[in-house]
Amino acid sequence: MTIMSDDILTIDRLADWLEAFEAAVTEQRAWLTELDSAIGDADHGANMARGMAAVTAKLEQGRPATVDELFKAVGMTLVSSVGGASGPLYGTLFLRMGMAAGAVPSLDGSALAAALRAGLDGIVARGKAEAGDKTMFDAIAPAIDAMDASIAAGVSLADATRAAADAAAAGRDATLPLVARKGRASYLGERSAGHLDPGAASAAILFETLAETVSRT
Ligand code: ADP
Ligand code: MG
C-alpha cells in the first residue's frame, strides 16, 4: 500500500493541530467552565485555555525537530501550567505519546494511533479511570478504537481521524446520564447524572481539531 504525503503528520501539521486545539478551547472556554460548574469547580475552561496558551507560547519560542521532543514539551508545559486534575492527565497523555512516537520527524496513521493508545494508557495509570466512570476516558477510548478500526480497514488518515472525532463526540454525549466515579464530580454521587463531563467535552475538541487539521492541510 502506498502512503500518500497527505497521510503523514509532520511536526508542522502536529503543531497546527495543537494551535487549533488552543484556539478551540479558548473559544469554548465558557462552555467548558459551565459544564464544570455543574459537577465540578468551574475551572475546566480556564485550565484548558491557560494550559494550551502556555503550549503555543512555548512552541513559538522554537519548534522541536522530532515528535518525541514536541509532545514532551507539550506534556511538560501542561503539567506545569495547569493546577487542576486535567493538567497532569492531559500532560501524561502527551508525555506518553512522545515516548511511544520516538525521535521521528513525522507520524503516519498507525504511529499516531499507537501513540494515542500509549497516552491513554498513561491517563489510566495515573487516574485509574475505567469506561463509564464519566471522565475524559469515555471520549478518548472510543476515539482511539475508531481510529484503529479505520486504519485496519485501510482508509485515509482524514477518514480515520474523522471517525475518531465522531466517536469522541458520541462518547462525550454518552457521559450525560452517567454517575461520576472519578474526580471531583464523583463527590456529587447521583447528582452528577444529567450533565456532560467537562473533560470528555475537551477531549472531544482535541479529536475534532485533529480531524479538521488533517482534512485542511
Ligand atoms: P479539577 O477536577 O481538578 O477541577 P478540571 O476541572 O480541569 O480539574 O478537569 C476535570 C476533568 O478531569 C473531569 O471532567 C474528568 O474528565 C477529568 N478527570 C478527573 N479525574 C480523572 C481521572 N481519575 N481519570 C480520568 N479523568 C479524570
Ligand atoms: Mg474543575
Short mmCIF file of C-alpha atoms and ligand atoms in Angstrom, two decimals:
data_model
loop_
_atom_site.label_atom_id
_atom_site.label_comp_id
_atom_site.label_asym_id
_atom_site.label_seq_id
_atom_site.Cartn_x
_atom_site.Cartn_y
_atom_site.Cartn_z
CA MET A 1 0.00 0.00 0.00
CA THR A 2 1.37 3.42 -0.90
CA ILE A 3 1.20 6.05 1.76
CA MET A 4 0.40 9.46 0.34
CA SER A 5 2.05 12.51 1.88
CA ASP A 6 -1.45 13.56 2.97
CA ASP A 7 -1.38 10.56 5.26
CA ILE A 8 1.69 11.74 7.16
CA LEU A 9 1.61 14.15 10.07
CA THR A 10 4.79 16.20 10.06
CA ILE A 11 5.91 18.33 13.01
CA ASP A 12 4.34 21.36 11.33
CA ARG A 13 0.97 19.64 10.95
CA LEU A 14 1.11 18.36 14.54
CA ALA A 15 1.88 21.92 15.67
CA ASP A 16 -1.08 23.14 13.56
CA TRP A 17 -3.25 20.63 15.45
CA LEU A 18 -2.04 21.94 18.83
CA GLU A 19 -2.69 25.53 17.74
CA ALA A 20 -6.17 24.58 16.53
CA PHE A 21 -6.83 22.89 19.89
CA GLU A 22 -5.68 26.03 21.70
CA ALA A 23 -7.96 28.20 19.57
CA ALA A 24 -10.93 25.87 20.09
CA VAL A 25 -10.61 25.53 23.88
CA THR A 26 -10.19 29.30 24.10
CA GLU A 27 -13.31 29.81 22.00
CA GLN A 28 -15.27 27.20 24.00
CA ARG A 29 -13.80 28.15 27.36
CA ALA A 30 -17.13 29.49 28.72
CA TRP A 31 -18.95 26.28 27.78
CA LEU A 32 -16.27 24.05 29.35
CA THR A 33 -16.47 26.16 32.50
CA GLU A 34 -20.26 25.95 32.51
CA LEU A 35 -20.05 22.13 32.33
CA ASP A 36 -17.53 22.11 35.18
CA SER A 37 -19.66 24.49 37.25
CA ALA A 38 -22.49 21.94 37.16
CA ILE A 39 -20.47 18.99 38.51
CA GLY A 40 -17.09 20.40 39.50
CA ASP A 41 -15.43 23.67 40.47
CA ALA A 42 -15.94 25.76 37.32
CA ASP A 43 -12.30 25.87 36.24
CA HIS A 44 -12.03 23.43 33.33
CA GLY A 45 -12.37 26.11 30.64
CA ALA A 46 -9.76 28.27 32.35
CA ASN A 47 -7.46 25.28 32.91
CA MET A 48 -7.54 24.16 29.28
CA ALA A 49 -7.24 27.69 27.86
CA ARG A 50 -4.34 28.57 30.17
CA GLY A 51 -2.54 25.28 29.56
CA MET A 52 -2.84 25.40 25.79
CA ALA A 53 -1.90 29.09 25.66
CA ALA A 54 1.28 28.14 27.51
CA VAL A 55 1.85 25.33 24.99
CA THR A 56 1.52 27.59 21.94
CA ALA A 57 3.73 30.23 23.59
CA LYS A 58 6.34 27.54 24.20
CA LEU A 59 6.16 26.33 20.58
CA GLU A 60 6.53 29.89 19.30
CA GLN A 61 9.91 30.03 21.01
CA GLY A 62 11.06 27.16 18.83
CA ARG A 63 9.60 24.09 17.24
CA PRO A 64 11.33 20.78 18.07
CA ALA A 65 12.53 18.66 15.13
CA THR A 66 11.18 15.36 16.39
CA VAL A 67 7.79 14.15 17.53
CA ASP A 68 9.03 12.93 20.92
CA GLU A 69 10.50 16.35 21.73
CA LEU A 70 7.36 18.12 20.51
CA PHE A 71 4.98 16.06 22.65
CA LYS A 72 7.36 16.12 25.61
CA ALA A 73 7.35 19.93 25.51
CA VAL A 74 3.54 19.92 25.32
CA GLY A 75 3.18 17.48 28.21
CA MET A 76 5.68 19.23 30.50
CA THR A 77 4.06 22.60 29.80
CA LEU A 78 0.57 21.29 30.61
CA VAL A 79 1.72 19.62 33.82
CA SER A 80 3.46 22.78 34.99
CA SER A 81 0.84 25.34 33.93
CA VAL A 82 -2.46 23.66 34.89
CA GLY A 83 -3.34 23.18 38.55
CA GLY A 84 -6.44 21.00 38.13
CA ALA A 85 -6.63 17.25 37.58
CA SER A 86 -6.75 17.84 33.84
CA GLY A 87 -3.19 19.27 33.74
CA PRO A 88 -1.40 16.11 34.89
CA LEU A 89 -3.84 13.92 32.92
CA TYR A 90 -3.50 15.74 29.57
CA GLY A 91 0.18 16.20 30.38
CA THR A 92 0.60 12.46 30.81
CA LEU A 93 -1.27 11.84 27.55
CA PHE A 94 1.25 13.92 25.61
CA LEU A 95 4.32 12.74 27.53
CA ARG A 96 3.42 9.10 26.83
CA MET A 97 2.57 9.92 23.22
CA GLY A 98 6.06 11.34 22.83
CA MET A 99 7.71 8.30 24.39
CA ALA A 100 5.73 5.98 22.12
CA ALA A 101 6.41 8.02 18.97
CA GLY A 102 10.16 8.26 19.48
CA ALA A 103 12.67 10.55 17.76
CA VAL A 104 10.94 10.64 14.38
CA PRO A 105 10.14 13.66 12.15
CA SER A 106 6.55 12.58 11.39
CA LEU A 107 3.79 10.08 12.17
CA ASP A 108 1.61 8.02 9.88
CA GLY A 109 -1.88 6.98 10.96
CA SER A 110 -0.80 3.76 12.69
CA ALA A 111 2.00 5.50 14.58
CA LEU A 112 -0.39 8.27 15.63
CA ALA A 113 -2.97 5.74 16.84
CA ALA A 114 -0.30 3.79 18.73
CA ALA A 115 0.96 6.98 20.36
CA LEU A 116 -2.57 7.97 21.38
CA ARG A 117 -3.14 4.47 22.81
CA ALA A 118 0.06 4.78 24.88
CA GLY A 119 -1.13 8.20 26.03
CA LEU A 120 -4.49 6.80 27.12
CA ASP A 121 -2.71 4.00 28.99
CA GLY A 122 -0.79 6.74 30.81
CA ILE A 123 -4.03 8.53 31.76
CA VAL A 124 -5.37 5.24 33.13
CA ALA A 125 -2.15 4.50 35.02
CA ARG A 126 -2.37 7.94 36.59
CA GLY A 127 -6.11 8.34 37.22
CA LYS A 128 -7.39 4.74 37.28
CA ALA A 129 -10.44 5.63 35.17
CA GLU A 130 -12.45 2.87 33.57
CA ALA A 131 -15.13 3.00 30.88
CA GLY A 132 -18.30 4.60 32.20
CA ASP A 133 -16.67 6.47 35.09
CA LYS A 134 -17.74 9.74 33.41
CA THR A 135 -14.29 11.10 32.60
CA MET A 136 -12.20 12.10 29.59
CA PHE A 137 -11.54 8.35 29.17
CA ASP A 138 -15.10 7.96 27.87
CA ALA A 139 -14.35 10.21 24.88
CA ILE A 140 -10.72 9.24 24.26
CA ALA A 141 -11.03 5.43 24.39
CA PRO A 142 -13.79 5.12 21.74
CA ALA A 143 -11.95 7.66 19.57
CA ILE A 144 -8.80 5.54 19.53
CA ASP A 145 -10.83 2.37 18.98
CA ALA A 146 -12.47 4.01 15.96
CA MET A 147 -9.10 5.17 14.64
CA ASP A 148 -7.63 1.68 15.00
CA ALA A 149 -10.60 0.12 13.19
CA SER A 150 -10.42 2.70 10.40
CA ILE A 151 -6.71 2.21 9.89
CA ALA A 152 -7.13 -1.57 9.87
CA ALA A 153 -9.78 -1.08 7.16
CA GLY A 154 -7.24 0.88 5.11
CA VAL A 155 -9.00 4.24 4.95
CA SER A 156 -7.22 7.59 4.61
CA LEU A 157 -5.89 9.49 7.61
CA ALA A 158 -8.59 12.11 7.01
CA ASP A 159 -11.31 9.47 7.27
CA ALA A 160 -9.66 7.74 10.25
CA THR A 161 -9.37 10.98 12.23
CA ARG A 162 -12.95 11.95 11.26
CA ALA A 163 -14.17 8.57 12.59
CA ALA A 164 -12.18 9.19 15.78
CA ALA A 165 -13.67 12.68 16.21
CA ASP A 166 -17.21 11.39 15.72
CA ALA A 167 -16.61 8.57 18.22
CA ALA A 168 -15.18 11.05 20.75
CA ALA A 169 -18.27 13.27 20.37
CA ALA A 170 -20.55 10.25 20.83
CA GLY A 171 -18.52 9.22 23.89
CA ARG A 172 -18.83 12.74 25.31
CA ASP A 173 -22.60 12.72 24.79
CA ALA A 174 -22.87 9.29 26.41
CA THR A 175 -21.43 10.73 29.66
CA LEU A 176 -24.66 12.73 30.16
CA PRO A 177 -26.65 10.15 32.18
CA LEU A 178 -23.64 8.65 33.95
CA VAL A 179 -22.89 8.93 37.66
CA ALA A 180 -19.27 10.08 38.10
CA ARG A 181 -16.96 7.60 39.78
CA LYS A 182 -13.67 9.52 39.41
CA GLY A 183 -12.51 13.06 40.01
CA ARG A 184 -14.27 15.95 41.68
CA ALA A 185 -17.65 15.16 40.10
CA SER A 186 -17.74 11.84 41.99
CA TYR A 187 -18.23 13.79 45.25
CA LEU A 188 -21.73 14.62 43.96
CA GLY A 189 -22.74 10.98 43.64
CA GLU A 190 -26.11 10.57 41.89
CA ARG A 191 -26.37 14.33 41.44
CA SER A 192 -23.61 14.18 38.83
CA ALA A 193 -26.04 12.44 36.44
CA GLY A 194 -27.71 14.62 33.81
CA HIS A 195 -24.61 16.65 32.94
CA LEU A 196 -21.87 16.16 30.34
CA ASP A 197 -18.40 15.50 31.71
CA PRO A 198 -16.18 18.57 31.11
CA GLY A 199 -13.02 16.52 30.44
CA ALA A 200 -14.87 14.34 27.92
CA ALA A 201 -16.01 17.57 26.25
CA SER A 202 -12.47 18.95 25.96
CA ALA A 203 -11.20 15.57 24.76
CA ALA A 204 -13.83 15.57 22.00
CA ILE A 205 -12.48 19.00 20.98
CA LEU A 206 -8.97 17.52 20.85
CA PHE A 207 -10.11 14.88 18.33
CA GLU A 208 -12.32 17.29 16.39
CA THR A 209 -9.39 19.67 15.87
CA LEU A 210 -7.21 16.72 14.82
CA ALA A 211 -9.73 15.73 12.13
CA GLU A 212 -10.09 19.34 10.99
CA THR A 213 -6.33 19.84 10.81
CA VAL A 214 -5.83 16.67 8.80
CA SER A 215 -8.62 17.50 6.35
CA ARG A 216 -7.47 21.10 5.96
CA THR A 217 -3.80 20.54 5.17
P1 ADP B 1 -10.34 19.59 38.55
O1 ADP B 1 -11.29 18.43 38.60
O2 ADP B 1 -9.13 19.36 39.39
O3 ADP B 1 -11.01 20.89 38.80
P2 ADP B 1 -10.54 20.06 35.71
O4 ADP B 1 -11.83 20.71 36.04
O5 ADP B 1 -9.62 20.84 34.84
O6 ADP B 1 -9.77 19.63 37.03
O7 ADP B 1 -10.81 18.67 34.96
C1 ADP B 1 -11.89 17.86 35.31
C2 ADP B 1 -11.94 16.68 34.36
O8 ADP B 1 -10.82 15.83 34.59
C3 ADP B 1 -13.14 15.79 34.56
O9 ADP B 1 -14.26 16.29 33.85
C4 ADP B 1 -12.69 14.44 34.07
O10 ADP B 1 -12.93 14.28 32.67
C5 ADP B 1 -11.20 14.51 34.26
N1 ADP B 1 -10.77 13.62 35.34
C6 ADP B 1 -10.80 13.88 36.67
N2 ADP B 1 -10.32 12.82 37.36
C7 ADP B 1 -9.98 11.88 36.43
C8 ADP B 1 -9.40 10.56 36.49
N3 ADP B 1 -9.09 9.99 37.66
N4 ADP B 1 -9.19 9.91 35.32
C9 ADP B 1 -9.50 10.48 34.14
N5 ADP B 1 -10.03 11.71 34.03
C10 ADP B 1 -10.27 12.39 35.14
MG MG B 2 -12.54 21.65 37.69
#
